[in-house]
Short mmCIF file of C-alpha atoms and ligand atoms in Angstrom, two decimals:
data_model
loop_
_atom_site.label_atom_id
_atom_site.label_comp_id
_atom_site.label_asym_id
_atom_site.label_seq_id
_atom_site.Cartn_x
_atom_site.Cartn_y
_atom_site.Cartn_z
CA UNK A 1 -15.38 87.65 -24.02
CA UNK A 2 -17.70 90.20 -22.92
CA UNK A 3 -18.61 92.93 -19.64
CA UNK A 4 -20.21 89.93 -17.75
CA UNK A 5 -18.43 86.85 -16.44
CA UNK A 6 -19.15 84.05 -18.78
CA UNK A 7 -18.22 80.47 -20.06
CA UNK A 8 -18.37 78.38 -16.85
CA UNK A 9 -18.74 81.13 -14.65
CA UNK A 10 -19.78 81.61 -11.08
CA UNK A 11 -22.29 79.08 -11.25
CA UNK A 12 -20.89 75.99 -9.41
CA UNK A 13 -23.36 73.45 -11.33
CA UNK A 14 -21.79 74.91 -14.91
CA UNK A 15 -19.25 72.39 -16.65
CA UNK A 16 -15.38 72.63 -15.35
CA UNK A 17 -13.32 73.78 -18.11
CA UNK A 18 -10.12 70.48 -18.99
CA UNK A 19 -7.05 72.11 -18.28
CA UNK A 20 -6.22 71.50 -22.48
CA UNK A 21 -9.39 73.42 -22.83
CA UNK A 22 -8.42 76.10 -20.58
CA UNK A 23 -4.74 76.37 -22.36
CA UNK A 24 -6.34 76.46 -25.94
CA UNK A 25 -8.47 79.35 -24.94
CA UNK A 26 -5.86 81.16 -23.44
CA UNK A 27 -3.48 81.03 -26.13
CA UNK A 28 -6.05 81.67 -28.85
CA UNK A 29 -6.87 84.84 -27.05
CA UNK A 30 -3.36 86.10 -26.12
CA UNK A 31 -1.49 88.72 -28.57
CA UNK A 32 1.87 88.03 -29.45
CA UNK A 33 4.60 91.30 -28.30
CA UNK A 34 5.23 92.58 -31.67
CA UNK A 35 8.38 94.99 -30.84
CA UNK A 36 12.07 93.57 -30.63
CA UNK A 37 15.48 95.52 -29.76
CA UNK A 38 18.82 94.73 -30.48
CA UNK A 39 21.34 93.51 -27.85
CA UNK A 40 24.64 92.47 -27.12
CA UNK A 41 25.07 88.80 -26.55
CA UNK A 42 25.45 88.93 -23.38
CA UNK A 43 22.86 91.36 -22.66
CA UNK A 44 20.90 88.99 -24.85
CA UNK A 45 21.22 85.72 -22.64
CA UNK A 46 17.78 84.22 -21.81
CA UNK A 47 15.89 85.96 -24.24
CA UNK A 48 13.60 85.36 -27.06
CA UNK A 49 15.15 86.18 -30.39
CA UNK A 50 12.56 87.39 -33.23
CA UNK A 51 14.80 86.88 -36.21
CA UNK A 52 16.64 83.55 -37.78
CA UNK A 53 20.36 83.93 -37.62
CA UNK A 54 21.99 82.93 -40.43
CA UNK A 55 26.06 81.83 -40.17
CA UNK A 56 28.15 84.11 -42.68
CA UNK A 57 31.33 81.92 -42.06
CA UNK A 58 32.09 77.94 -41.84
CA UNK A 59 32.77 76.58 -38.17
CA UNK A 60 35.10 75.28 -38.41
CA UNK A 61 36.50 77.55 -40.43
CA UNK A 62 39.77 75.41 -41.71
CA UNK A 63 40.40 71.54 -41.53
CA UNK A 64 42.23 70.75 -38.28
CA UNK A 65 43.45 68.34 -36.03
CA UNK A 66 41.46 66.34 -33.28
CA UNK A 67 44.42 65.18 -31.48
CA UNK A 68 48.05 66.36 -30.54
CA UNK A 69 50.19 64.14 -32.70
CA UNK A 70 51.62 64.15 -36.35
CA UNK A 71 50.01 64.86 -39.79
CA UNK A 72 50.65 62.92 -42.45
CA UNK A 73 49.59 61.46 -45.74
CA UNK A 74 47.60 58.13 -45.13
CA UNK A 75 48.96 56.78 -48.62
CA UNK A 76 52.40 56.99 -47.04
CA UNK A 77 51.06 54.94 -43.87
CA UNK A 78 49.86 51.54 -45.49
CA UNK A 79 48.13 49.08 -43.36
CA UNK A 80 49.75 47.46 -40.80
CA UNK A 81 53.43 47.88 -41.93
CA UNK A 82 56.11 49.77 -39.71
CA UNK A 83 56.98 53.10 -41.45
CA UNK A 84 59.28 55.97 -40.26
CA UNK A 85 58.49 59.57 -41.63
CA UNK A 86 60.69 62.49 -41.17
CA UNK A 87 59.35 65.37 -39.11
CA UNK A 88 59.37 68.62 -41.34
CA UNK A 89 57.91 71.12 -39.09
CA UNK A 90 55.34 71.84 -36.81
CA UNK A 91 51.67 73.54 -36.54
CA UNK A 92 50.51 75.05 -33.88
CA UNK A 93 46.90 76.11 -33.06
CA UNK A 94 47.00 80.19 -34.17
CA UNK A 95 50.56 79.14 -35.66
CA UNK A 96 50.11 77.00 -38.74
CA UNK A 97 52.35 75.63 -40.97
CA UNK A 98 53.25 77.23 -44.53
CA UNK A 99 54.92 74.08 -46.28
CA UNK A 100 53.73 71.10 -48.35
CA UNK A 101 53.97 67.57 -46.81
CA UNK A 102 55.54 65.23 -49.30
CA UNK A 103 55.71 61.78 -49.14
CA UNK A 104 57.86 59.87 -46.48
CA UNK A 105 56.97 63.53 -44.38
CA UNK A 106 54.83 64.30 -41.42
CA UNK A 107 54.27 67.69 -39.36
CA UNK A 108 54.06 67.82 -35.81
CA UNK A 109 50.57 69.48 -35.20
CA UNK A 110 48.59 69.98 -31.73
CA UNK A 111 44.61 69.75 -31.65
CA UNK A 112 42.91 72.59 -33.06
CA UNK A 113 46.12 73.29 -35.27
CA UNK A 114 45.33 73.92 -39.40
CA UNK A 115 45.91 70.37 -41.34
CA UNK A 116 49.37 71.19 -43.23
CA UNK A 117 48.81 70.87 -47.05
CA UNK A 118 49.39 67.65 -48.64
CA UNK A 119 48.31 65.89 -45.32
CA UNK A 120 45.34 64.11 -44.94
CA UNK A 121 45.07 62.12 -41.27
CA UNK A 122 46.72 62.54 -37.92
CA UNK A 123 48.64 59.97 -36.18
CA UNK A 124 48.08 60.08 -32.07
CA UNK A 125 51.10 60.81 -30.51
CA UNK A 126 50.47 58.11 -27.94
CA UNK A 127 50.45 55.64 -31.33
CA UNK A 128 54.20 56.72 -32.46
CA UNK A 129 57.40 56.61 -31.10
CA UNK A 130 59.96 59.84 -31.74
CA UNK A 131 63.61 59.67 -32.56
CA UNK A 132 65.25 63.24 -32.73
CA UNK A 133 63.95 64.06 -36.13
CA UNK A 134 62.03 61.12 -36.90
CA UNK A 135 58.69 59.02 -36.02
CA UNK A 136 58.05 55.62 -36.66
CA UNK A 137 54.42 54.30 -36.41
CA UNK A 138 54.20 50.37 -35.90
CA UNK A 139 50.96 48.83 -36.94
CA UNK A 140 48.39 50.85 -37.28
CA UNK A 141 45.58 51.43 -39.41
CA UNK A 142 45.81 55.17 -40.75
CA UNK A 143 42.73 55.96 -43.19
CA UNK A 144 42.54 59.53 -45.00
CA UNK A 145 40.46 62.20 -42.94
CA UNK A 146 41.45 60.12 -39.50
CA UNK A 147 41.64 62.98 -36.51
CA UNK A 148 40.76 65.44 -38.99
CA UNK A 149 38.03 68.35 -38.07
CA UNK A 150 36.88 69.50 -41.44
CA UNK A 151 35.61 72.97 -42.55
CA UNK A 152 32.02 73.58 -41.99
CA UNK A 153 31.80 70.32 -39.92
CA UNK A 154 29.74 72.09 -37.36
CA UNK A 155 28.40 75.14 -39.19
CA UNK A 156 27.99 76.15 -42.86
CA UNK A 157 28.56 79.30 -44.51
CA UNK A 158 24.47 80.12 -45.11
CA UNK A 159 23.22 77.68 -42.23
CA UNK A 160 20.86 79.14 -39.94
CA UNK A 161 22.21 78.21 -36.77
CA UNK A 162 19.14 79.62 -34.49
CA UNK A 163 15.71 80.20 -35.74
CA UNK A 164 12.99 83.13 -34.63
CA UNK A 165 11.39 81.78 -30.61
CA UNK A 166 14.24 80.07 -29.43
CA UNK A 167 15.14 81.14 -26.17
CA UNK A 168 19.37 82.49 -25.93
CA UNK A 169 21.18 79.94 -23.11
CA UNK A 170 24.60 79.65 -23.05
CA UNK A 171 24.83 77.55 -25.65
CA UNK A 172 23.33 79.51 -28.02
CA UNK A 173 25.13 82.49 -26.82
CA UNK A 174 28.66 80.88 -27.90
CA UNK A 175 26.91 79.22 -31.02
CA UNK A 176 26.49 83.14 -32.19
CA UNK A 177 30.20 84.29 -30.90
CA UNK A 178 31.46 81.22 -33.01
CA UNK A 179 29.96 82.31 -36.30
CA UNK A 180 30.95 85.58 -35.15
CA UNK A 181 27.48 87.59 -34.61
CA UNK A 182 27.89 89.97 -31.82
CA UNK A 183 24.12 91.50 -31.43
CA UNK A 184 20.88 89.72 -32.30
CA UNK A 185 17.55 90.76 -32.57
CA UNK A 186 15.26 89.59 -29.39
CA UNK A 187 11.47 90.23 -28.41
CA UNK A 188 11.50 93.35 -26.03
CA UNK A 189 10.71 92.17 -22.69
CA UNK A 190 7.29 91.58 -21.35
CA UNK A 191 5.89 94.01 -18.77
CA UNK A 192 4.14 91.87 -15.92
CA UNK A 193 2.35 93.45 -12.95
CA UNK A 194 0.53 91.58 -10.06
CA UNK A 195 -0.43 92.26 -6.69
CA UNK A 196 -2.07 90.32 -3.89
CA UNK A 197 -5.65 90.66 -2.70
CA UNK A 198 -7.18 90.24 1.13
CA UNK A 199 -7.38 92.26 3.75
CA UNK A 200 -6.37 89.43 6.07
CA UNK A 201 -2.56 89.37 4.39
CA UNK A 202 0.28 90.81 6.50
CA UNK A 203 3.47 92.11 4.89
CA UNK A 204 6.59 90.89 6.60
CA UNK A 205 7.98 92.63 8.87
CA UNK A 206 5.10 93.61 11.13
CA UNK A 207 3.13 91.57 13.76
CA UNK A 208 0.61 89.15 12.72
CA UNK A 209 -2.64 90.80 14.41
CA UNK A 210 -5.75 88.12 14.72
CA UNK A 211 -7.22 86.13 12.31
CA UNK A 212 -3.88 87.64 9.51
CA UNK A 213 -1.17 85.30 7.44
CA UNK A 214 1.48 86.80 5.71
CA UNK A 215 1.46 87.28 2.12
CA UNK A 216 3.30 85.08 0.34
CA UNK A 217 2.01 84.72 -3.00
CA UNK A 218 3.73 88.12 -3.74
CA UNK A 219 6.71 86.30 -3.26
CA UNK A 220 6.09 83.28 -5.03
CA UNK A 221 4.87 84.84 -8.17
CA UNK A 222 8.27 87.52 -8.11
CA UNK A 223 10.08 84.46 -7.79
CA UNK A 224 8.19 82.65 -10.81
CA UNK A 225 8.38 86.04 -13.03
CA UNK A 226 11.94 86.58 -12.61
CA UNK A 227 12.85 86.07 -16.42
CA UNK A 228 15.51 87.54 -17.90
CA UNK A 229 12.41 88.15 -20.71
CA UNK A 230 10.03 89.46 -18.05
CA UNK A 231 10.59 92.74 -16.24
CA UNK A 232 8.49 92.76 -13.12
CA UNK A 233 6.36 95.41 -11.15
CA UNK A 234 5.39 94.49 -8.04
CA UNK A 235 1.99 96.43 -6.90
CA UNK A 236 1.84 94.88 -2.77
CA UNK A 237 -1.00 93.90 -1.20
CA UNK A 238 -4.57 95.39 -1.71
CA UNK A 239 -7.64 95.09 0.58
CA UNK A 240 -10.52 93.87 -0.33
CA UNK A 241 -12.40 97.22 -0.69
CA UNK A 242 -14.07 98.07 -4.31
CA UNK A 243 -12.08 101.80 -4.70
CA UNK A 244 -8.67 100.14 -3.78
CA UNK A 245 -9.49 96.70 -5.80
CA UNK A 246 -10.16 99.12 -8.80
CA UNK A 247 -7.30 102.00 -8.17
CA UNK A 248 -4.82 98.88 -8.18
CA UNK A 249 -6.26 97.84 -11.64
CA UNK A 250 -6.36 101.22 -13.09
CA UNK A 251 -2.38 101.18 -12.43
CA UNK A 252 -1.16 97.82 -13.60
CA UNK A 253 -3.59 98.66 -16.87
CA UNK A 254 -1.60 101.44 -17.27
CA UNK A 255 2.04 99.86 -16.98
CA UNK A 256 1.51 96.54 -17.78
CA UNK A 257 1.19 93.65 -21.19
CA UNK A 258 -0.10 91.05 -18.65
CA UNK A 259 -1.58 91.81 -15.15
CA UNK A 260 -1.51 88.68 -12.61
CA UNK A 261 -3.28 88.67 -9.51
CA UNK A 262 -4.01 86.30 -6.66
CA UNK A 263 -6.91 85.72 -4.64
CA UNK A 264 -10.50 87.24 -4.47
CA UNK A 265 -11.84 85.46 -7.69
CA UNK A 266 -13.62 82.89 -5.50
CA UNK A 267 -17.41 83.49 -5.23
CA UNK A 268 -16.94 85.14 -1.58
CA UNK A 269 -18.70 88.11 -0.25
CA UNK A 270 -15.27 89.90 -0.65
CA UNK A 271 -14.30 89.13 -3.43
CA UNK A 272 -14.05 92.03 -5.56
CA UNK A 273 -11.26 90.73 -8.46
CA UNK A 274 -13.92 89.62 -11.36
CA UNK A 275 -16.59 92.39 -10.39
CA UNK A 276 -13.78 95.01 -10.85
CA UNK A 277 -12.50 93.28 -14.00
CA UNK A 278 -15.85 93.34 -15.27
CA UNK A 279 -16.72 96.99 -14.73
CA UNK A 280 -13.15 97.87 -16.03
CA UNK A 281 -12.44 95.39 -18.79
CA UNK A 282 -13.18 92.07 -20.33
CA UNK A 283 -13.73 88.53 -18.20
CA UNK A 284 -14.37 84.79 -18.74
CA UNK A 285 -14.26 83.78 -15.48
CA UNK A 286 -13.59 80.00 -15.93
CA UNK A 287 -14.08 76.66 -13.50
CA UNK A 288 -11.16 75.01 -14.29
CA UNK A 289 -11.04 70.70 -13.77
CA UNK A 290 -7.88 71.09 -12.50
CA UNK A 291 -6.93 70.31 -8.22
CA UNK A 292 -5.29 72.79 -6.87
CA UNK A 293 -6.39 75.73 -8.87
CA UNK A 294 -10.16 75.25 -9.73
CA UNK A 295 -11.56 79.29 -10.12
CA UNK A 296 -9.33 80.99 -12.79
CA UNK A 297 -10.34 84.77 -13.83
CA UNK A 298 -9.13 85.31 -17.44
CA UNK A 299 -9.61 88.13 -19.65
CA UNK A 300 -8.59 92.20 -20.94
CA UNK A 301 -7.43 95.11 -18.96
CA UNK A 302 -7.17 97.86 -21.88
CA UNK A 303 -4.38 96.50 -23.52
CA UNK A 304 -3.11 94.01 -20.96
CA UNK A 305 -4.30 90.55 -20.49
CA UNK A 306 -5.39 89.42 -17.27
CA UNK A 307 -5.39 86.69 -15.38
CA UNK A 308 -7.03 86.20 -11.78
CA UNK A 309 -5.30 83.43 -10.04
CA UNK A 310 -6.93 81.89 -6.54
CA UNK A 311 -5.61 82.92 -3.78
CA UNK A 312 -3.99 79.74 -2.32
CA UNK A 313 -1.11 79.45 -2.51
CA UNK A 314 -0.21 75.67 -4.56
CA UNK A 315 -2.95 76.87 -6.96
CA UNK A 316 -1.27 79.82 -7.64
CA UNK A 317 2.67 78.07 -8.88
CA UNK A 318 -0.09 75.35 -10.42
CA UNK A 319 -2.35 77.60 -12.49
CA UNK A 320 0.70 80.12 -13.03
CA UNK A 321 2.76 76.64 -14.43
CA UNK A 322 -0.34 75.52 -16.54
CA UNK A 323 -1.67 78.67 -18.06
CA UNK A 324 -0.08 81.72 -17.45
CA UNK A 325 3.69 80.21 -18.48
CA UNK A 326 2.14 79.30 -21.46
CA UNK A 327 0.73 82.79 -22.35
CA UNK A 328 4.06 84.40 -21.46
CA UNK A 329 5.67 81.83 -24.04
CA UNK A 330 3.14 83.14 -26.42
CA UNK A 331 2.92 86.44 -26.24
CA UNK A 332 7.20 86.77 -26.21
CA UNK A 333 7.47 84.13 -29.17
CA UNK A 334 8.66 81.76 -27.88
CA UNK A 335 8.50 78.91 -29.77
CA UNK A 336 6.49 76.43 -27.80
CA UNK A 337 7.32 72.93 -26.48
CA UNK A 338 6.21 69.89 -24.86
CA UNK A 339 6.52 69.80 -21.25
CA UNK A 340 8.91 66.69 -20.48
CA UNK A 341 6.59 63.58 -19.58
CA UNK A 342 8.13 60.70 -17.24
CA UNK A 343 6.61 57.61 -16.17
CA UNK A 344 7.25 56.57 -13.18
CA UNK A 345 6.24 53.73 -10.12
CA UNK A 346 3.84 55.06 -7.74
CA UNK A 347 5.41 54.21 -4.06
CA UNK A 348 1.79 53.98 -2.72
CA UNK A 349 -1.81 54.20 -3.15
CA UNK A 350 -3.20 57.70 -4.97
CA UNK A 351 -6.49 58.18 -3.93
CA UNK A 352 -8.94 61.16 -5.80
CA UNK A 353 -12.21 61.69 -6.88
CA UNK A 354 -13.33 61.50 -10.62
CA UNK A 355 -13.69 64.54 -12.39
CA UNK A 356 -10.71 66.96 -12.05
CA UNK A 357 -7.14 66.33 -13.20
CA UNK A 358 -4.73 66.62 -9.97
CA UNK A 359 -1.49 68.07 -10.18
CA UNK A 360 0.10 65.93 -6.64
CA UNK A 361 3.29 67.16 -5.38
CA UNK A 362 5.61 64.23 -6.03
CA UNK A 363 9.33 63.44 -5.20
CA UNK A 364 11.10 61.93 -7.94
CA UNK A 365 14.11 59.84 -7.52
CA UNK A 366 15.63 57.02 -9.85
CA UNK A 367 15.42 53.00 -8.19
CA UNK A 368 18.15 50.99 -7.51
CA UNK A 369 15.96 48.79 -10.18
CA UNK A 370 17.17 51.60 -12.66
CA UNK A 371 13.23 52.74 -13.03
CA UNK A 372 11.90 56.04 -12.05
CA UNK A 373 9.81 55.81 -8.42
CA UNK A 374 7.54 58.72 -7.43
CA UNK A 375 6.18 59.70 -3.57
CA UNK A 376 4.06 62.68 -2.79
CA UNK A 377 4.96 64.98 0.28
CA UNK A 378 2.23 64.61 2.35
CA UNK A 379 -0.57 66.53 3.06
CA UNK A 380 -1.99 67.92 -0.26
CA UNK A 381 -3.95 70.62 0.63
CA UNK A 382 -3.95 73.70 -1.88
CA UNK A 383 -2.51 75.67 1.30
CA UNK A 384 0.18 73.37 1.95
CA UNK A 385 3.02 75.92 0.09
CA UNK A 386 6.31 73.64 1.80
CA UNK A 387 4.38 70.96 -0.65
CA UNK A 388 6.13 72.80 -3.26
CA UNK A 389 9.18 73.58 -1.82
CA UNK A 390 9.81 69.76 -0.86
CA UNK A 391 8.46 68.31 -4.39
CA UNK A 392 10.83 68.07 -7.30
CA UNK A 393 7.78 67.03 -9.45
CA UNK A 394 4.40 67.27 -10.11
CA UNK A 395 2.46 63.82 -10.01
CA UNK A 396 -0.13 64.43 -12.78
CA UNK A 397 -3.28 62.50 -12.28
CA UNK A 398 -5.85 62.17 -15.17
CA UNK A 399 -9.45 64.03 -14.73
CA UNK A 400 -11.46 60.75 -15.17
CA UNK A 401 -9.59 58.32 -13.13
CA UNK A 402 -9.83 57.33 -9.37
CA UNK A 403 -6.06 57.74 -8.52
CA UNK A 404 -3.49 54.54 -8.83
CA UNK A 405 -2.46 51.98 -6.67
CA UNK A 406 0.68 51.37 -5.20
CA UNK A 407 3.07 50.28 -8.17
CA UNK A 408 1.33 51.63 -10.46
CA UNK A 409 3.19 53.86 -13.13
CA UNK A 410 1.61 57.64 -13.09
CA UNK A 411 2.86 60.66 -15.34
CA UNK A 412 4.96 62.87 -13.40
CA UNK A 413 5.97 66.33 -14.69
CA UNK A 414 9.46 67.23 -13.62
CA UNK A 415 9.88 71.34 -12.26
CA UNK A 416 13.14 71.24 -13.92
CA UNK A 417 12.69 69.65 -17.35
CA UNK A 418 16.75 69.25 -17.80
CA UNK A 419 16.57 72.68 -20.62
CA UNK A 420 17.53 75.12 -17.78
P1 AMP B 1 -9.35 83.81 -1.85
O1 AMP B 1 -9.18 83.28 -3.22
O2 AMP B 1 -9.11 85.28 -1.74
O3 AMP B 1 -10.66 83.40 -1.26
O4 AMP B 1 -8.22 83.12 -0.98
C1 AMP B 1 -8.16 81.71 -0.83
C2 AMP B 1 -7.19 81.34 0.25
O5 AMP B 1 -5.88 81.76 -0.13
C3 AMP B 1 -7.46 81.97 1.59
O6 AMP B 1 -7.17 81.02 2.60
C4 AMP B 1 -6.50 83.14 1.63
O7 AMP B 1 -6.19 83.54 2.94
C5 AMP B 1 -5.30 82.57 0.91
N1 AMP B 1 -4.52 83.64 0.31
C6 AMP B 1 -5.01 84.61 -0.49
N2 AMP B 1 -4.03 85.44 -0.87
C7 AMP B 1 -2.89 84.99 -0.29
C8 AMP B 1 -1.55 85.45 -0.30
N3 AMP B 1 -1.18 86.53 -1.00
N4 AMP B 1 -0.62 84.74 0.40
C9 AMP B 1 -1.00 83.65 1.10
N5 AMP B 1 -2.26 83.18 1.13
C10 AMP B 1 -3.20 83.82 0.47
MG1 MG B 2 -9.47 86.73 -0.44
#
């Protein structure tokens, strides 16, 4: 990168950039956060951990009993024959108990209760019938380890039961309480700053005067940077002026690991976004082949990285999804991932022009024919925000290609990709 806008810049004959392109770039050019702090598990849910944990105990940590029932020794159970075994005791889960089954014996045990010595399987309760002391089992089939949980069976002593980038949910939040690990080690949280650009944007709460909208990108991109590993500052809305353009720079530089902003990186009259990046830091300002979201500022503010997003407001949630999500996985370590990929029938005609890949908003729903069917929402426009609000999916439609046809299966890119 370098003081002037380069790669495909501002010239609109220069070569689009592929979205892959785009993403390679950006990752090859963003710095991973190198400083972690300790937390408490709960303080630790959604976040990035930055070391391996490795288990210091077996889960489970004692053999034990699947069902409620009786333990007993499967030699003493042989197949298919009626047998009657005297009840010696009973183990309870917390509550085990201290004796030795012997033969012609059985404990009464409850799930999650420790396997009595000398036992080896669990009859269901359900599969015996009790007589004051006594159970007789009719008929069944009991083979050694039958109901039985064993040590370890989930988790071994030395194990690593979560490795450095994955992200803390709730299962991995128990998965450390049940090896007993109370604090982890997690990537400190990544400062983000953005503000809006255009002086005809209207904050809500007053009038719209002539020729204003309200700002809602502001919104949008608070609502797609609310991470628990993201901690947010929120700079409003700056006119399009040079001083206030650069002023507004000079403070997310100064607060910030990655500065987003939206609008003003077309090649308008006022748009002051990549001149002001220029002066104060280091741009590519890139054409990407991607509909929405084809002008995409990228570079350095100081320390920060920088990305100028357009100013509608579908290709801001579809360049923030396609680059910038990836650069926050990146630069908070977290491990990265395929984005889930579903094929589904196209409920009519698709119609685009070659040359840039189009990211449709689709409604997925599952057939009564058991496949996957896909419809957009209407109007497409890159200003058409309830697009987004109504689509559950993106409909992703390759670069090269003309659209498809009605019945056609298309890739479609689900928002929520089941890994909440
Ligand atoms: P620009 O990239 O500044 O030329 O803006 C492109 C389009 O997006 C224009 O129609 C703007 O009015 C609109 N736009 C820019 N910023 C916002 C915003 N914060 N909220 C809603 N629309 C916006
Ligand atoms: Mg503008």
């Amino acid at each position: 990168m370098n003081n002037t806008p380069t790669d495909c810049c501002a010239d609109p004959g220069q070569k689009l950039l592929s979205v892959e392109q785009g993403r390679a770039r950006i990752l090859a050019a963003v710095p991973a956060i190198q400083s972690a702090e300790q937390l408490h598990l709960r303080a630790a849910l959604g976040r990035i951990l930055c070391t391996p944990v490795v288990s210091r105990v077996d889960v489970p940590p004692f053999a034990n009993s699947a069902m409620d029932g009786y333990a007993v020794r499967s030699q003493d159970c042989p197949d298919s024959q009626a047998v009657t075994l005297e009840i010696i005791g009973s183990s309870f889960a917390g509550a085990p108990f201290a004796g030795q089954v012997g033969a012609g014996q059985c404990v009464r045990i409850m799930t999650g209760a420790a396997m009595p010595d000398g036992a080896d399987a669990v009859l269901m309760q359900e599969h015996v019938s009790r007589d004051a002391g006594q159970v007789r089992c009719e008929n069944r089939i009991v083979q050694c380890g039958q109901n039985v949980r064993y040590a370890g069976e989930d988790t071994r002593c030395g194990d690593t039961v979560l490795h450095a980038g994955q992200r803390l949910g709730a299962a991995e939040l128990g998965l450390l309480a049940s090896v007993g690990v109370g604090e982890v080690r997690v990537t400190r949280r990544l400062r983000v700053a953005f503000f809006s650009t255009g002086d005809e944007l209207a904050s809500i709460g007053t009038p719209l005067g002539r020729g204003q909208i309200y700002d809602s990108n502001r919104y949008t991109l608070f609502g797609l940077l609310s991470r628990p590993e993201i901690e947010c500052f929120d700079l409003g809305v700056i006119p399009d002026q040079r001083e206030a353009v650069r002023a507004a720079f000079r403070e997310a530089g100064a607060v910030a690991d990655l500065v987003l902003t939206s609008g003003g990186v077309s090649v308008g009259e006022a748009d002051y976004v990549t001149e002001t990046l220029g002066e104060l830091g280091e741009i590519s300002f890139w054409r990407m082949a991607m509909k929405p979201g084809k002008p995409l500022a990228f570079g350095r503010l100081g320390e920060a990285v920088f990305f100028g997003l357009p100013g509608n407001p579908v290709s801001v949630m579809a360049t923030f999804y396609q680059f910038v999500l990836p650069a926050v996985r990146k630069m908070t370590g977290e491990q990265a991932r395929e984005p889930l990929l579903i094929q589904a029938r196209s409920t009519r005609d698709l119609k685009k022009a070659p040359g840039r890949t189009e990211f449709q908003r689709g409604i997925l729903q599952a057939g009564a024919d058991g496949q996957w069917h896909v419809s957009t929402t209407g109007l497409q426009g890159s200003h058409v925000l309830s697009s987004m609000s109504k689509a559950n999916c993106f409909i992703l439609l390759p670069a090269e290609g003309t659209g498809a046809a009605e019945g056609d299966l298309v890739t479609v890119q689900p928002f929520q990709d089941f890994r909440c």
